[in-house]
PDB file of C-alpha atoms in Angstrom:
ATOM      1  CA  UNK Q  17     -12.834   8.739  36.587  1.00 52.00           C
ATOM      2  CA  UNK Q  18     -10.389   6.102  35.169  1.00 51.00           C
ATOM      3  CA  UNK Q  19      -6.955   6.767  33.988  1.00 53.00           C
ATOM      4  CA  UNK Q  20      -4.580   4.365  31.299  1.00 53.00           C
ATOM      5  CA  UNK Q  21      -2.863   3.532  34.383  1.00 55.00           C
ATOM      6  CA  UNK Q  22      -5.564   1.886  36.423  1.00 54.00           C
ATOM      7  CA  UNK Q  23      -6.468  -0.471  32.714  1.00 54.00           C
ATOM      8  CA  UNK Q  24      -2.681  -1.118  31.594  1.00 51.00           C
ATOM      9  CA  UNK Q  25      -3.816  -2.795  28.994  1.00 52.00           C
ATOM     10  CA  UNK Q  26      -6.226  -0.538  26.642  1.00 54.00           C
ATOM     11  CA  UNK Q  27      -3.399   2.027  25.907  1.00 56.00           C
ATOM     12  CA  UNK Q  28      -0.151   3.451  26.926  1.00 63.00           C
ATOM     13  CA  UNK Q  29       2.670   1.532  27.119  1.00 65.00           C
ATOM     14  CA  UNK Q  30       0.814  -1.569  26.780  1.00 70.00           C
ATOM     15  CA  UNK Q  31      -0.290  -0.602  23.201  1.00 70.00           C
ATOM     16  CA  UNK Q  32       3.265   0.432  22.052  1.00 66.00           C
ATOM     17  CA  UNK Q  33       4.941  -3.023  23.509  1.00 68.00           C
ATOM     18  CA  UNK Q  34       2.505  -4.495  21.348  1.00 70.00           C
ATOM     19  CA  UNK Q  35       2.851  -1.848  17.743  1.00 66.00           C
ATOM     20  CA  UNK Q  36       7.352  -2.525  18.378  1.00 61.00           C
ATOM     21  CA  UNK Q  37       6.528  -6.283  18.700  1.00 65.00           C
ATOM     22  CA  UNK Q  38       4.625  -6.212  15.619  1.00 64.00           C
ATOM     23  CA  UNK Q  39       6.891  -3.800  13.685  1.00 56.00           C
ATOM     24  CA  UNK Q  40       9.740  -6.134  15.154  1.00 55.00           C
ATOM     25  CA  UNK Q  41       8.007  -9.547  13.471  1.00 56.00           C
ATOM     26  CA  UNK Q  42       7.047  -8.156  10.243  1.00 54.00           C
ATOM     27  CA  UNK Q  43      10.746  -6.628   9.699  1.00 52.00           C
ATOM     28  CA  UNK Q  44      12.546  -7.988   7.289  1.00 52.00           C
ATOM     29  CA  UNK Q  45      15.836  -6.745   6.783  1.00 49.00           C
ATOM     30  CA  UNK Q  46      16.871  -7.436   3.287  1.00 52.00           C
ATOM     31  CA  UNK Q  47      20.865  -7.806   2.495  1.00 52.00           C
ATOM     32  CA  UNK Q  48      21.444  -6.689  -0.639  1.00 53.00           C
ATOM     33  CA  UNK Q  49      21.676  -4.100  -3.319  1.00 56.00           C
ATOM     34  CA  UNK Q  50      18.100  -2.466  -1.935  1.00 58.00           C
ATOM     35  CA  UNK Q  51      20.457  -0.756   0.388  1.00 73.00           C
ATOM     36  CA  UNK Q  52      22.047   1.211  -2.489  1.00 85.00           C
ATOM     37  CA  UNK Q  53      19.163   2.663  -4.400  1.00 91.00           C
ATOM     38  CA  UNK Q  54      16.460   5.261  -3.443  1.00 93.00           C
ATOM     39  CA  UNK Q  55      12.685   3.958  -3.747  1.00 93.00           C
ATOM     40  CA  UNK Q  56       9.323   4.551  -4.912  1.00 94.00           C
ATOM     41  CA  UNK Q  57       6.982   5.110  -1.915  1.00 94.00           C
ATOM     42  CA  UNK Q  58       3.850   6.738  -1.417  1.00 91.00           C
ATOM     43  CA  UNK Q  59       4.266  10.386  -0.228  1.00 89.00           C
ATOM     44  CA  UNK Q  60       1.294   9.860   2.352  1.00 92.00           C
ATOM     45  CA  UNK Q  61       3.445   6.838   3.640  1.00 93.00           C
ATOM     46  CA  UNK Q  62       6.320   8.683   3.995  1.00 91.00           C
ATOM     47  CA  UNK Q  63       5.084  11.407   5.984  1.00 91.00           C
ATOM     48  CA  UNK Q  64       3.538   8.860   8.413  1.00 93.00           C
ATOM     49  CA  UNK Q  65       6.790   7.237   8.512  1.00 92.00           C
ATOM     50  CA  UNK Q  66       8.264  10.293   9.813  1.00 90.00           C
ATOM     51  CA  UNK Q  67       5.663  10.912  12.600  1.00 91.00           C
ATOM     52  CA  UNK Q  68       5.417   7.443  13.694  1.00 92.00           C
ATOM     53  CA  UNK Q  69       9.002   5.718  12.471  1.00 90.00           C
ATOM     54  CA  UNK Q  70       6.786   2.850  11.474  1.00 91.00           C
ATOM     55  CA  UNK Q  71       8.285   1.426   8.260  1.00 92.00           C
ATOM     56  CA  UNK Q  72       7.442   1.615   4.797  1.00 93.00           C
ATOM     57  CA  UNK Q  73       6.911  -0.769   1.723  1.00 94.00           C
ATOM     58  CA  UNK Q  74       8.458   0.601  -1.868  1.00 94.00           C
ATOM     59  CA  UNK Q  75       6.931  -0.793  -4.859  1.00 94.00           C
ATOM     60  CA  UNK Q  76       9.682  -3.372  -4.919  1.00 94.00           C
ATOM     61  CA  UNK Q  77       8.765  -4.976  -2.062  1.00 93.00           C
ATOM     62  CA  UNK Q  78      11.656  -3.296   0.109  1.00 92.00           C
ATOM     63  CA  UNK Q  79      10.405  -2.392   3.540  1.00 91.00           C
ATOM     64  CA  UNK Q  80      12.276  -0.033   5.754  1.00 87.00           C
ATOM     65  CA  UNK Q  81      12.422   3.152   8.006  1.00 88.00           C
ATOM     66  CA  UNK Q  82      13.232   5.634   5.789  1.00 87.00           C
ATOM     67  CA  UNK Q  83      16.329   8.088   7.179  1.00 84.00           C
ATOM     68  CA  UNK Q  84      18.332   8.964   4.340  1.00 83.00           C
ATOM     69  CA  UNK Q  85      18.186  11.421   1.977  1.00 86.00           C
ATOM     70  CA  UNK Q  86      17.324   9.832  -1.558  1.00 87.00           C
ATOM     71  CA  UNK Q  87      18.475  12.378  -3.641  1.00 89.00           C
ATOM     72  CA  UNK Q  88      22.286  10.961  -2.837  1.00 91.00           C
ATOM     73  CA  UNK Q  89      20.974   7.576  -4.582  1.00 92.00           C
ATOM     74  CA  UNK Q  90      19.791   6.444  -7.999  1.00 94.00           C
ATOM     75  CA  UNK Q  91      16.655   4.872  -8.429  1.00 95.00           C
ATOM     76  CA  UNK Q  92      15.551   1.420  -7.912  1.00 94.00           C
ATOM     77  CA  UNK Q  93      15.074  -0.022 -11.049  1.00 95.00           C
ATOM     78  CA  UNK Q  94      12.632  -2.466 -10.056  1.00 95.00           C
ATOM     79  CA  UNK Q  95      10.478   0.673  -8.425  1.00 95.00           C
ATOM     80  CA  UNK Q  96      10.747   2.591 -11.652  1.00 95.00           C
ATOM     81  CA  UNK Q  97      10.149  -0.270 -13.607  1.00 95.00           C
ATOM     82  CA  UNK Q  98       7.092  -0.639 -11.659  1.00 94.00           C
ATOM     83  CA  UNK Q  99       5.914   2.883 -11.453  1.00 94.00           C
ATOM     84  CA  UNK Q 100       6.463   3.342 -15.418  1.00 94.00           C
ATOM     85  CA  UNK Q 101       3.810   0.008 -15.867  1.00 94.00           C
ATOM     86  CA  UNK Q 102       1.477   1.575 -13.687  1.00 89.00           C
ATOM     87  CA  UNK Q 103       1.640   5.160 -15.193  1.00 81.00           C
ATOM     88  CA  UNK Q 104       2.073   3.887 -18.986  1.00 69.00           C
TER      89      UNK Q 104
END
């Protein structure tokens, strides 16, 4: 019987060095007034955000971790904006 530890590489640590270094190329850290504003984000994305900490895209195109609660921030207006086109 075979354990993750006698094939490093199918699993275990070798698969998370591999999901950070991905997460780590694909983050983009935007500077900016994204930082102020709470964002439109799927609520399935959100809860895998939470069990994984993988990031998230809004409908603006900001991606982050989300940590913070969004009721202390107004909504983005380009995610409203957005939503309002989709829904209207």
């Amino acid at each position: 019987m075979s354990t993750p530890l006698d094939r490093p590489d199918s699993g275990g640590l070798a698969t998370l060095d591999r999901e950070l270094e991905e997460l780590i190329r694909e983050e983009n850290i935007e500077p900016g007034d994204h930082e102020r504003f709470s964002h439109y984000v799927k609520k399935d994305k959100i809860l895998e955000s939470a069990i994984t900490g993988k990031p998230v895209r809004a409908l603006c195109g900001k991606k982050w971790t989300p940590g913070r609660d969004p009721e202390k921030f107004p909504v983005c207006p380009q995610c409203k904006e957005i939503y309002e086109s989709l829904n209207g």
